[in-house]
């Protein structure tokens, strides 16, 4: 499915003064494309994701999926929030199945899918545990399972690997790429890690703050399937370096 | 438990040592013997009070939960209902009770209504507080899963409010005992409240003290029952690491 973001602005009414979270953002994401979103804290990455999900409405411009304006959350969209956001009273398995229950799609297949995802993310054996019994990284992985359980066409991920240790992070990166190649999806992936963005994405959208807007869209012409060996590739090095300059400025990098 | 034993022992010793007359403060031993003597009567009064307490408490639960949902459903609803709720709390129940008897008749109903009026308010407040306290992320999760308003209420807000609801229930059960006794003071021919009034009128002071102690025990036992129910049904809410309440 294609996502079109057309000249979108989002202004939050925060008490005395308005906060312009993003302004004049335009972006088209092709069907089954993998797009990463990087930028300094507060530049509106999460806001942009919420707009695509339909959790917030644009103040100006429009967001459309396959030509239809997004007014409400859609059943074919999955989101991984920046925080794990698990229900403290539900077991890990029930948390993962939560979207299915709410959408009235609970059946044996859903259960099988949930268990398979938990196994995939290394949470096998924790199905009956409660979120507070899991580490932050494990909770975040449960949140990823939940976003994938209904096999969404569009996957929106807000720093999904932020709470993971470096090893699990690389493992999950490869796992995500594998899931994406097996069951193609359109993915918009927010991250603070520039190497992660480059190794994952077809294109990296670099945002700049106050107000949040797109500084540049960087193509990543690395062949697929990707692996961490490609970090040695001149293309990888060139692109990460270029994105760093965009975010931090040439002067600060030289200093 | 140990604390209680020590208190009673000190009490007994003080009464004997200072020669306190029995009509002022009877010794625990005197209370015990007199109460046991009329055990059957006391038991039937206890059951009558327990009945009023439970009916008043159930009424509080059945009315408070939907009321809290209404209160939190919109600002307009809250603005309309809160003044009414506060009004029910500012009316002195002892003064209201005789009027209720006139309106509702000299039967169980006015007692249950008084018990309810005394007990329900904290339950409404804490349930409403719980329904509002749901973190916005969880509401957002519900929205992203296309939850209807009813689903949001039943699957996110209500479960989140469980610990709040239980702290309201604990207050309500304790207040139900108070409410039932207030009601019995005004209108009853049975119950521990009625028993205390008649016993003191006939200077059966130890028996009246006995009834008072039974009332306190009833409060403690019912309160602990609510605590147990929370532990059994909602272990995640009762959390062993947190102090209960
Ligand atoms: N609900 C809201 N109400 C008011 N202001 C908001 C709201 N959500 C976001 N903002 C503001 O919009 C701006 C962008 O926030 P956003 O969360 O999108 O940033 P971000 O790029 O995701 O940051 P981070 O990398 O730290 O997660 C910030 O200035 C933030 O304060
Ligand atoms: Mg963010």
Short mmCIF file of C-alpha atoms and ligand atoms in Angstrom, two decimals:
data_model
loop_
_atom_site.label_atom_id
_atom_site.label_comp_id
_atom_site.label_asym_id
_atom_site.label_seq_id
_atom_site.Cartn_x
_atom_site.Cartn_y
_atom_site.Cartn_z
CA UNK A 1 0.00 0.00 0.00
CA UNK A 2 1.21 3.46 -0.74
CA UNK A 3 1.28 6.21 1.83
CA UNK A 4 1.08 9.82 0.70
CA UNK A 5 1.82 12.63 3.11
CA UNK A 6 1.04 15.91 1.40
CA UNK A 7 2.22 19.25 2.82
CA UNK A 8 1.24 18.25 6.35
CA UNK A 9 1.52 20.48 9.40
CA UNK A 10 0.62 19.56 12.96
CA UNK A 11 0.16 22.21 15.61
CA UNK A 12 -0.46 21.12 19.20
CA UNK A 13 -2.43 23.37 21.47
CA UNK A 14 -0.22 23.20 24.58
CA UNK A 15 -1.80 25.63 27.03
CA UNK A 16 -0.56 29.21 26.54
CA UNK A 17 1.36 28.71 23.32
CA UNK A 18 0.93 26.49 20.30
CA UNK A 19 3.63 23.96 19.50
CA UNK A 20 4.35 23.45 15.82
CA UNK A 21 5.42 19.80 15.87
CA UNK A 22 5.88 19.45 12.11
CA UNK A 23 5.41 21.80 9.21
CA UNK A 24 5.31 21.40 5.43
CA UNK A 25 6.13 17.69 5.41
CA UNK A 26 5.57 15.88 2.12
CA UNK A 27 6.54 12.29 1.55
CA UNK A 28 5.35 9.46 -0.66
CA UNK A 29 6.10 5.89 0.39
CA UNK A 30 5.70 3.19 -2.24
CA UNK A 31 4.06 -0.15 -1.68
CA UNK A 32 6.36 -2.52 0.26
CA UNK A 33 9.00 0.13 0.65
CA UNK A 34 11.09 0.30 3.80
CA UNK A 35 11.57 3.90 4.89
CA UNK A 36 13.52 4.96 7.96
CA UNK A 37 13.00 8.24 9.75
CA UNK A 38 15.85 9.86 11.68
CA UNK A 39 16.28 13.22 13.32
CA UNK A 40 17.06 14.87 16.64
CA UNK A 41 14.75 14.46 19.61
CA UNK A 42 11.59 16.54 19.39
CA UNK A 43 11.66 17.02 15.62
CA UNK A 44 8.25 15.38 15.21
CA UNK A 45 9.04 11.77 14.26
CA UNK A 46 6.47 10.25 16.60
CA UNK A 47 3.95 12.87 15.55
CA UNK A 48 4.42 11.96 11.90
CA UNK A 49 3.85 8.29 12.74
CA UNK A 50 0.70 9.12 14.71
CA UNK A 51 -0.59 11.07 11.72
CA UNK A 52 -0.12 8.07 9.44
CA UNK A 53 -1.84 5.77 11.97
CA UNK A 54 -4.74 8.19 12.25
CA UNK A 55 -4.28 8.80 15.96
CA UNK A 56 -3.94 12.55 15.41
CA UNK A 57 -5.40 14.69 12.65
CA UNK A 58 -3.25 17.01 10.56
CA UNK A 59 -3.71 20.74 11.19
CA UNK A 60 -3.01 21.29 7.50
CA UNK A 61 -2.45 19.09 4.46
CA UNK A 62 -3.51 15.48 4.19
CA UNK A 63 -2.40 11.92 4.77
CA UNK A 64 -3.75 9.24 2.45
CA UNK A 65 -3.29 5.49 2.15
CA UNK A 66 -4.01 4.08 -1.30
CA UNK A 67 -5.75 7.35 -2.10
CA UNK A 68 -8.12 7.25 0.88
CA UNK A 69 -7.61 10.00 3.47
CA UNK A 70 -6.68 8.61 6.88
CA UNK A 71 -9.34 9.74 9.35
CA UNK A 72 -9.28 6.84 11.82
CA UNK A 73 -6.88 4.02 12.67
CA UNK A 74 -7.12 1.29 10.04
CA UNK A 75 -7.29 -2.45 10.56
CA UNK A 76 -4.41 -3.03 8.12
CA UNK A 77 -1.98 -0.85 10.06
CA UNK A 78 0.23 -2.03 12.91
CA UNK A 79 2.13 0.24 15.25
CA UNK A 80 4.97 -0.28 17.69
CA UNK A 81 4.96 2.56 20.19
CA UNK A 82 8.07 4.26 21.50
CA UNK A 83 7.30 2.82 24.98
CA UNK A 84 6.22 -0.86 25.25
CA UNK A 85 2.66 0.20 26.28
CA UNK A 86 1.56 -3.22 27.53
CA UNK A 87 -1.55 -3.83 29.60
CA UNK A 88 -0.25 -4.54 33.12
CA UNK A 89 -3.20 -6.83 33.95
CA UNK A 90 -2.84 -9.08 30.91
CA UNK A 91 -0.31 -11.85 30.32
CA UNK A 92 2.23 -11.44 27.54
CA UNK A 93 0.20 -13.75 25.29
CA UNK A 94 -3.01 -11.81 25.95
CA UNK A 95 -1.17 -8.57 25.29
CA UNK A 96 0.02 -9.83 21.93
CA UNK A 97 -3.51 -11.01 21.10
CA UNK A 98 -5.10 -7.74 22.23
CA UNK A 99 -5.62 -6.29 18.70
CA UNK A 100 -7.25 -9.55 17.57
CA UNK A 101 -9.63 -9.52 20.53
CA UNK A 102 -10.63 -5.91 19.95
CA UNK A 103 -11.15 -6.49 16.25
CA UNK A 104 -13.13 -9.66 16.94
CA UNK A 105 -10.66 -11.83 15.07
CA UNK A 106 -9.69 -14.26 17.83
CA UNK A 107 -9.36 -17.81 16.55
CA UNK A 108 -6.96 -20.72 16.50
CA UNK A 109 -4.96 -19.12 13.71
CA UNK A 110 -4.49 -15.92 15.68
CA UNK A 111 -3.26 -17.93 18.64
CA UNK A 112 -0.84 -19.86 16.46
CA UNK A 113 0.44 -16.65 14.91
CA UNK A 114 0.93 -15.05 18.35
CA UNK A 115 2.88 -18.04 19.62
CA UNK A 116 5.03 -18.12 16.49
CA UNK A 117 5.88 -14.42 16.88
CA UNK A 118 6.75 -14.89 20.55
CA UNK A 119 9.07 -17.73 19.60
CA UNK A 120 10.62 -15.59 16.87
CA UNK A 121 11.39 -12.78 19.30
CA UNK A 122 12.81 -15.06 21.96
CA UNK A 123 9.84 -14.78 24.31
CA UNK A 124 8.85 -18.43 24.19
CA UNK A 125 8.07 -19.63 27.71
CA UNK A 126 6.99 -16.17 28.86
CA UNK A 127 3.44 -16.39 27.46
CA UNK A 128 1.83 -16.63 30.89
CA UNK A 129 3.99 -13.97 32.55
CA UNK A 130 2.87 -10.44 33.29
CA UNK A 131 4.66 -7.43 31.79
CA UNK A 132 6.14 -6.34 35.13
CA UNK A 133 7.97 -9.69 35.28
CA UNK A 134 9.82 -8.92 32.03
CA UNK A 135 12.78 -6.66 31.33
CA UNK A 136 12.26 -3.46 29.35
CA UNK A 137 13.73 -5.02 26.22
CA UNK A 138 11.49 -8.08 26.52
CA UNK A 139 8.45 -5.85 26.96
CA UNK A 140 9.39 -3.94 23.84
CA UNK A 141 9.69 -7.22 21.91
CA UNK A 142 6.19 -8.18 23.10
CA UNK A 143 5.03 -4.82 21.75
CA UNK A 144 6.57 -5.72 18.38
CA UNK A 145 4.74 -9.07 18.37
CA UNK A 146 1.49 -7.25 19.08
CA UNK A 147 2.01 -4.94 16.09
CA UNK A 148 2.62 -7.93 13.82
CA UNK A 149 -0.06 -10.30 15.11
CA UNK A 150 -2.71 -9.27 12.58
CA UNK A 151 -0.17 -9.35 9.75
CA UNK A 152 -0.67 -5.68 8.83
CA UNK A 153 0.03 -4.32 5.36
CA UNK A 154 1.54 -1.20 6.85
CA UNK A 155 3.90 -1.30 9.79
CA UNK A 156 4.82 1.83 11.75
CA UNK A 157 7.61 1.45 14.25
CA UNK A 158 8.66 4.14 16.71
CA UNK A 159 12.19 3.37 17.90
CA UNK A 160 11.24 -0.27 18.41
CA UNK A 161 14.76 -1.39 19.25
CA UNK A 162 15.62 1.57 21.47
CA UNK A 163 15.35 -0.40 24.70
CA UNK A 164 17.27 -3.45 23.47
CA UNK A 165 20.88 -4.32 24.16
CA UNK A 166 23.27 -4.14 21.19
CA UNK A 167 23.26 -7.89 20.50
CA UNK A 168 19.50 -8.38 20.62
CA UNK A 169 19.20 -5.23 18.59
CA UNK A 170 21.21 -6.66 15.68
CA UNK A 171 19.35 -9.94 15.95
CA UNK A 172 15.99 -8.17 15.84
CA UNK A 173 17.13 -6.02 12.92
CA UNK A 174 17.83 -9.10 10.84
CA UNK A 175 14.63 -10.74 12.03
CA UNK A 176 12.61 -7.72 10.97
CA UNK A 177 14.23 -7.79 7.53
CA UNK A 178 13.42 -11.47 7.24
CA UNK A 179 9.75 -10.95 8.21
CA UNK A 180 9.55 -8.07 5.75
CA UNK A 181 10.97 -10.12 2.88
CA UNK A 182 8.71 -13.09 3.63
CA UNK A 183 5.54 -11.06 4.10
CA UNK A 184 6.19 -7.79 2.28
CA UNK A 185 4.88 -4.72 4.04
CA UNK A 186 5.18 -0.99 3.77
CA UNK A 187 7.31 0.03 6.73
CA UNK A 188 7.99 3.42 8.29
CA UNK A 189 10.66 2.99 10.92
CA UNK A 190 11.76 5.69 13.38
CA UNK A 191 15.19 5.34 14.92
CA UNK A 192 17.92 7.37 16.61
CA UNK A 193 20.59 5.12 15.19
CA UNK A 194 21.92 6.24 11.81
CA UNK A 195 23.65 2.90 11.00
CA UNK A 196 20.43 1.06 11.84
CA UNK A 197 18.47 3.32 9.50
CA UNK A 198 20.92 2.80 6.65
CA UNK A 199 21.20 -0.98 7.04
CA UNK A 200 17.40 -1.37 7.13
CA UNK A 201 15.92 1.10 4.72
CA UNK A 202 15.50 1.75 1.03
CA UNK A 203 15.36 5.43 1.84
CA UNK A 204 16.25 7.39 4.95
CA UNK A 205 14.20 10.49 5.68
CA UNK A 206 16.26 12.97 7.67
CA UNK A 207 14.26 15.47 9.69
CA UNK A 208 15.36 18.73 11.26
CA UNK A 209 13.73 20.36 14.28
CA UNK A 210 11.77 23.48 15.22
CA UNK A 211 9.53 23.16 13.40
CA UNK A 212 9.96 19.55 12.30
CA UNK A 213 10.44 19.28 8.56
CA UNK A 214 12.25 17.04 6.11
CA UNK A 215 15.86 18.10 5.60
CA UNK A 216 16.68 15.50 2.96
CA UNK A 217 15.69 12.09 1.73
CA UNK A 218 18.72 9.82 1.30
CA UNK A 219 18.62 6.80 -1.03
CA UNK A 220 20.37 3.63 0.14
CA UNK A 221 21.28 1.59 -2.96
CA UNK A 222 22.70 -1.37 -1.02
CA UNK A 223 21.72 -4.78 -2.41
CA UNK A 224 19.32 -7.04 -0.52
CA UNK A 225 19.25 -9.22 1.44
CA UNK A 226 21.13 -6.97 3.81
CA UNK A 227 23.60 -8.05 6.44
CA UNK A 228 25.85 -6.29 8.92
CA UNK A 229 28.82 -7.19 6.70
CA UNK A 230 27.62 -4.38 4.46
CA UNK A 231 28.68 -1.88 7.10
CA UNK A 232 32.08 -2.13 5.44
CA UNK A 233 30.58 -1.18 2.08
CA UNK A 234 31.62 2.28 0.82
CA UNK A 235 27.96 3.06 0.06
CA UNK A 236 27.03 2.38 3.70
CA UNK A 237 29.86 4.56 4.98
CA UNK A 238 29.10 7.35 2.57
CA UNK A 239 25.40 7.41 3.46
CA UNK A 240 25.88 7.28 7.26
CA UNK A 241 28.49 10.02 7.04
CA UNK A 242 26.20 12.13 4.88
CA UNK A 243 23.26 11.74 7.28
CA UNK A 244 25.47 12.61 10.23
CA UNK A 245 26.49 15.84 8.54
CA UNK A 246 22.85 16.63 7.83
CA UNK A 247 21.89 16.18 11.47
CA UNK A 248 24.88 17.57 13.33
CA UNK A 249 26.22 20.07 10.77
CA UNK A 250 29.61 20.03 9.09
CA UNK A 251 31.30 22.27 11.65
CA UNK A 252 30.47 20.24 14.75
CA UNK A 253 31.61 17.03 13.07
CA UNK A 254 34.94 18.58 12.03
CA UNK A 255 35.58 19.98 15.52
CA UNK B 1 -3.88 -9.86 66.55
CA UNK B 2 -1.20 -9.59 69.24
CA UNK B 3 -1.95 -5.89 69.54
CA UNK B 4 -5.59 -6.69 70.34
CA UNK B 5 -4.61 -9.19 73.03
CA UNK B 6 -2.32 -6.61 74.69
CA UNK B 7 -5.03 -3.92 74.54
CA UNK B 8 -7.58 -6.20 76.19
CA UNK B 9 -5.11 -7.28 78.86
CA UNK B 10 -4.23 -3.67 79.72
CA UNK B 11 -7.92 -2.78 79.75
CA UNK B 12 -8.71 -5.62 82.18
CA UNK B 13 -5.79 -4.64 84.43
CA UNK B 14 -6.75 -0.95 84.43
CA UNK B 15 -10.37 -1.66 85.38
CA UNK B 16 -9.31 -3.88 88.28
CA UNK B 17 -6.48 -1.63 89.43
CA UNK B 18 -8.40 1.68 89.36
CA UNK B 19 -11.67 0.06 90.53
CA UNK B 20 -13.61 1.62 87.65
CA UNK B 21 -17.37 1.06 88.22
CA UNK B 22 -18.96 -1.30 85.73
CA UNK B 23 -21.49 1.27 84.39
CA UNK B 24 -18.57 3.49 83.31
CA UNK B 25 -16.23 0.94 81.80
CA UNK B 26 -16.76 -2.78 82.32
CA UNK B 27 -13.79 -5.12 82.21
CA UNK B 28 -13.43 -7.34 79.13
CA UNK B 29 -14.12 -10.39 81.31
CA UNK B 30 -17.45 -8.88 82.45
CA UNK B 31 -18.35 -7.99 78.86
CA UNK B 32 -17.55 -11.53 77.79
CA UNK B 33 -19.66 -13.26 80.47
CA UNK B 34 -22.68 -11.01 79.98
CA UNK B 35 -22.56 -11.24 76.20
CA UNK B 36 -22.21 -15.02 76.23
CA UNK B 37 -25.13 -15.28 78.62
CA UNK B 38 -27.46 -13.72 76.07
CA UNK B 39 -25.55 -15.24 73.16
CA UNK B 40 -28.61 -16.23 71.14
CA UNK B 41 -30.15 -12.76 71.25
CA UNK B 42 -26.86 -11.09 70.37
CA UNK B 43 -26.34 -13.47 67.47
CA UNK B 44 -29.74 -12.66 65.95
CA UNK B 45 -29.07 -8.91 66.30
CA UNK B 46 -25.68 -9.43 64.68
CA UNK B 47 -27.26 -11.22 61.73
CA UNK B 48 -29.84 -8.44 61.33
CA UNK B 49 -27.08 -5.81 61.19
CA UNK B 50 -24.95 -7.92 58.87
CA UNK B 51 -27.94 -8.18 56.55
CA UNK B 52 -28.36 -4.38 56.42
CA UNK B 53 -24.62 -3.87 55.97
CA UNK B 54 -24.44 -6.29 53.05
CA UNK B 55 -27.55 -4.93 51.30
CA UNK B 56 -26.31 -1.35 51.70
CA UNK B 57 -22.85 -2.32 50.47
CA UNK B 58 -24.24 -4.19 47.45
CA UNK B 59 -26.43 -1.19 46.61
CA UNK B 60 -23.30 1.00 46.79
CA UNK B 61 -21.44 -1.25 44.38
CA UNK B 62 -24.32 -1.64 41.93
CA UNK B 63 -25.00 2.10 41.84
CA UNK B 64 -21.49 3.53 42.21
CA UNK B 65 -19.79 1.77 39.30
CA UNK B 66 -22.22 2.93 36.57
CA UNK B 67 -22.38 6.33 38.27
CA UNK B 68 -18.61 6.67 38.04
CA UNK B 69 -18.76 5.73 34.35
CA UNK B 70 -21.40 8.43 33.78
CA UNK B 71 -19.39 10.98 35.75
CA UNK B 72 -16.32 10.42 33.62
CA UNK B 73 -18.15 10.18 30.31
CA UNK B 74 -18.27 13.92 29.65
CA UNK B 75 -17.57 17.26 31.24
CA UNK B 76 -21.23 18.24 31.03
CA UNK B 77 -22.24 15.07 32.85
CA UNK B 78 -19.65 15.69 35.56
CA UNK B 79 -20.82 19.28 35.99
CA UNK B 80 -24.41 18.12 36.33
CA UNK B 81 -23.80 15.20 38.70
CA UNK B 82 -21.07 16.37 41.07
CA UNK B 83 -23.18 19.00 42.89
CA UNK B 84 -25.89 16.38 43.44
CA UNK B 85 -23.38 13.90 44.81
CA UNK B 86 -21.87 16.45 47.15
CA UNK B 87 -25.37 17.34 48.31
CA UNK B 88 -26.04 13.72 49.31
CA UNK B 89 -22.87 13.86 51.39
CA UNK B 90 -23.53 17.17 53.11
CA UNK B 91 -26.93 16.02 54.43
CA UNK B 92 -26.50 14.61 57.96
CA UNK B 93 -27.68 11.00 57.68
CA UNK B 94 -28.92 10.85 61.28
CA UNK B 95 -31.27 13.71 60.47
CA UNK B 96 -32.32 12.18 57.20
CA UNK B 97 -33.06 8.72 58.58
CA UNK B 98 -36.38 9.54 60.36
CA UNK B 99 -37.63 11.33 57.25
CA UNK B 100 -36.76 8.29 55.13
CA UNK B 101 -38.82 6.15 57.51
CA UNK B 102 -41.80 8.42 56.91
CA UNK B 103 -41.35 8.21 53.16
CA UNK B 104 -40.33 4.56 52.76
CA UNK B 105 -42.04 2.95 55.76
CA UNK B 106 -40.68 1.43 58.96
CA UNK B 107 -38.93 -1.50 57.35
CA UNK B 108 -35.55 -2.61 56.05
CA UNK B 109 -35.56 -0.27 53.05
CA UNK B 110 -34.78 3.06 54.82
CA UNK B 111 -31.95 1.34 56.70
CA UNK B 112 -30.44 0.07 53.47
CA UNK B 113 -30.82 3.52 51.90
CA UNK B 114 -29.06 5.21 54.82
CA UNK B 115 -26.28 2.61 54.71
CA UNK B 116 -25.92 3.19 50.99
CA UNK B 117 -25.83 6.99 51.41
CA UNK B 118 -23.10 6.71 54.02
CA UNK B 119 -21.02 4.19 52.09
CA UNK B 120 -21.17 4.89 48.37
CA UNK B 121 -19.43 8.25 47.98
CA UNK B 122 -15.77 7.18 48.31
CA UNK B 123 -16.47 4.29 45.95
CA UNK B 124 -17.79 6.64 43.26
CA UNK B 125 -14.88 9.02 43.73
CA UNK B 126 -12.13 6.42 43.60
CA UNK B 127 -13.70 4.55 40.67
CA UNK B 128 -14.03 7.80 38.73
CA UNK B 129 -10.43 8.67 39.61
CA UNK B 130 -9.30 5.28 38.29
CA UNK B 131 -11.23 5.62 35.05
CA UNK B 132 -9.63 9.02 34.42
CA UNK B 133 -6.13 8.02 35.49
CA UNK B 134 -5.63 5.64 32.54
CA UNK B 135 -2.38 6.66 30.83
CA UNK B 136 -3.00 8.27 27.43
CA UNK B 137 -0.71 5.66 25.81
CA UNK B 138 -3.13 2.88 26.72
CA UNK B 139 -6.06 4.86 25.33
CA UNK B 140 -4.00 5.41 22.18
CA UNK B 141 -3.30 1.68 21.98
CA UNK B 142 -7.05 1.02 22.13
CA UNK B 143 -7.68 3.54 19.38
CA UNK B 144 -4.97 2.01 17.21
CA UNK B 145 -6.71 -1.37 17.68
CA UNK B 146 -9.99 0.25 16.58
CA UNK B 147 -11.64 -0.15 19.99
CA UNK B 148 -15.21 1.12 20.32
CA UNK B 149 -16.04 3.34 23.29
CA UNK B 150 -17.57 0.36 25.07
CA UNK B 151 -14.50 -1.79 24.39
CA UNK B 152 -12.29 1.03 25.62
CA UNK B 153 -14.32 1.16 28.84
CA UNK B 154 -14.48 -2.60 29.46
CA UNK B 155 -11.06 -3.65 28.21
CA UNK B 156 -8.88 -0.70 29.15
CA UNK B 157 -10.44 1.79 31.57
CA UNK B 158 -12.20 -0.66 33.91
CA UNK B 159 -9.27 -3.07 34.31
CA UNK B 160 -6.95 -0.11 34.86
CA UNK B 161 -9.31 1.20 37.56
CA UNK B 162 -9.42 -2.10 39.50
CA UNK B 163 -6.93 -1.07 42.21
CA UNK B 164 -8.77 2.25 42.56
CA UNK B 165 -12.13 0.46 42.73
CA UNK B 166 -10.85 -1.81 45.46
CA UNK B 167 -9.60 1.04 47.60
CA UNK B 168 -13.11 2.49 47.21
CA UNK B 169 -14.64 -0.87 48.15
CA UNK B 170 -12.54 -1.03 51.30
CA UNK B 171 -13.76 2.41 52.37
CA UNK B 172 -17.33 1.50 51.43
CA UNK B 173 -17.45 -1.74 53.43
CA UNK B 174 -16.13 -0.02 56.55
CA UNK B 175 -18.61 2.83 56.13
CA UNK B 176 -21.46 0.37 55.52
CA UNK B 177 -21.12 -0.85 59.10
CA UNK B 178 -21.26 2.75 60.32
CA UNK B 179 -24.27 3.49 58.10
CA UNK B 180 -26.21 0.42 59.23
CA UNK B 181 -25.75 1.30 62.89
CA UNK B 182 -26.80 4.92 62.32
CA UNK B 183 -29.94 3.63 60.60
CA UNK B 184 -30.65 1.20 63.44
CA UNK B 185 -30.35 3.96 66.04
CA UNK B 186 -33.23 5.74 64.33
CA UNK B 187 -35.48 2.98 63.09
CA UNK B 188 -35.18 -0.64 64.03
CA UNK B 189 -36.50 -3.35 66.26
CA UNK B 190 -33.47 -5.52 65.63
CA UNK B 191 -29.77 -5.12 64.98
CA UNK B 192 -26.72 -4.27 67.08
CA UNK B 193 -27.40 -0.52 66.84
CA UNK B 194 -30.88 -1.03 68.27
CA UNK B 195 -29.43 -3.42 70.84
CA UNK B 196 -26.90 -0.86 72.09
CA UNK B 197 -29.65 1.77 72.52
CA UNK B 198 -31.95 -0.56 74.49
CA UNK B 199 -29.11 -2.12 76.51
CA UNK B 200 -27.80 1.25 77.67
CA UNK B 201 -31.36 2.38 78.45
CA UNK B 202 -31.59 -0.54 80.88
CA UNK B 203 -28.04 -0.01 82.19
CA UNK B 204 -26.85 -3.30 80.70
CA UNK B 205 -23.55 -1.59 79.99
CA UNK B 206 -21.36 -4.70 79.54
CA UNK B 207 -23.80 -6.10 76.94
CA UNK B 208 -23.74 -2.78 75.06
CA UNK B 209 -19.92 -2.91 75.06
CA UNK B 210 -20.14 -6.46 73.82
CA UNK B 211 -22.26 -5.31 70.87
CA UNK B 212 -19.78 -2.53 70.14
CA UNK B 213 -16.90 -5.00 70.05
CA UNK B 214 -18.87 -7.30 67.74
CA UNK B 215 -19.46 -4.34 65.41
CA UNK B 216 -15.75 -3.56 65.27
CA UNK B 217 -14.95 -7.21 64.60
CA UNK B 218 -17.57 -7.26 61.86
CA UNK B 219 -15.91 -4.22 60.27
CA UNK B 220 -12.48 -5.84 60.42
CA UNK B 221 -13.63 -9.19 59.05
CA UNK B 222 -15.60 -7.64 56.15
CA UNK B 223 -12.68 -5.35 55.31
CA UNK B 224 -10.29 -8.32 55.26
CA UNK B 225 -12.76 -10.21 53.07
CA UNK B 226 -12.56 -7.42 50.47
CA UNK B 227 -8.76 -7.51 50.69
CA UNK B 228 -8.80 -11.28 50.14
CA UNK B 229 -11.14 -11.04 47.16
CA UNK B 230 -8.80 -8.53 45.56
CA UNK B 231 -5.78 -10.77 46.19
CA UNK B 232 -7.50 -13.82 44.72
CA UNK B 233 -9.23 -12.28 41.71
CA UNK B 234 -6.72 -9.58 40.81
CA UNK B 235 -3.27 -10.60 42.03
CA UNK B 236 -1.61 -8.12 39.66
CA UNK B 237 -3.57 -5.27 41.28
CA UNK B 238 -2.92 -6.29 44.87
CA UNK B 239 0.83 -6.63 44.14
CA UNK B 240 2.62 -8.21 47.08
CA UNK B 241 5.35 -5.58 47.08
CA UNK B 242 2.88 -2.73 47.59
CA UNK B 243 1.17 -2.03 50.89
CA UNK B 244 -2.53 -2.78 50.56
CA UNK B 245 -5.16 0.00 50.55
N1 LIG C 1 0.16 15.63 22.47
C1 LIG C 1 1.02 16.67 22.39
N2 LIG C 1 0.69 17.86 22.94
C2 LIG C 1 1.54 18.89 22.86
N3 LIG C 1 2.73 18.87 22.26
C3 LIG C 1 3.11 17.72 21.70
C4 LIG C 1 2.28 16.54 21.74
N4 LIG C 1 2.93 15.54 21.09
C5 LIG C 1 4.09 16.06 20.68
N5 LIG C 1 4.22 17.36 21.04
C6 LIG C 1 5.36 18.25 20.72
O1 LIG C 1 5.66 18.09 19.36
C7 LIG C 1 7.06 18.05 19.18
C8 LIG C 1 7.44 16.79 18.45
O2 LIG C 1 7.21 15.68 19.31
P1 LIG C 1 7.49 14.18 18.86
O3 LIG C 1 7.10 13.31 19.98
O4 LIG C 1 6.84 13.94 17.56
O5 LIG C 1 9.06 14.21 18.69
P2 LIG C 1 10.04 13.01 18.34
O6 LIG C 1 10.78 13.39 17.12
O7 LIG C 1 9.32 11.73 18.31
O8 LIG C 1 11.05 13.04 19.58
P3 LIG C 1 11.82 11.81 20.26
O9 LIG C 1 12.92 11.43 19.35
O10 LIG C 1 12.34 12.40 21.54
O11 LIG C 1 10.84 10.73 20.48
C9 LIG C 1 7.70 18.21 20.53
O12 LIG C 1 8.08 19.56 20.68
C10 LIG C 1 6.61 17.85 21.48
O13 LIG C 1 6.73 18.59 22.65
MG1 LIG C 2 9.30 10.04 19.48
#
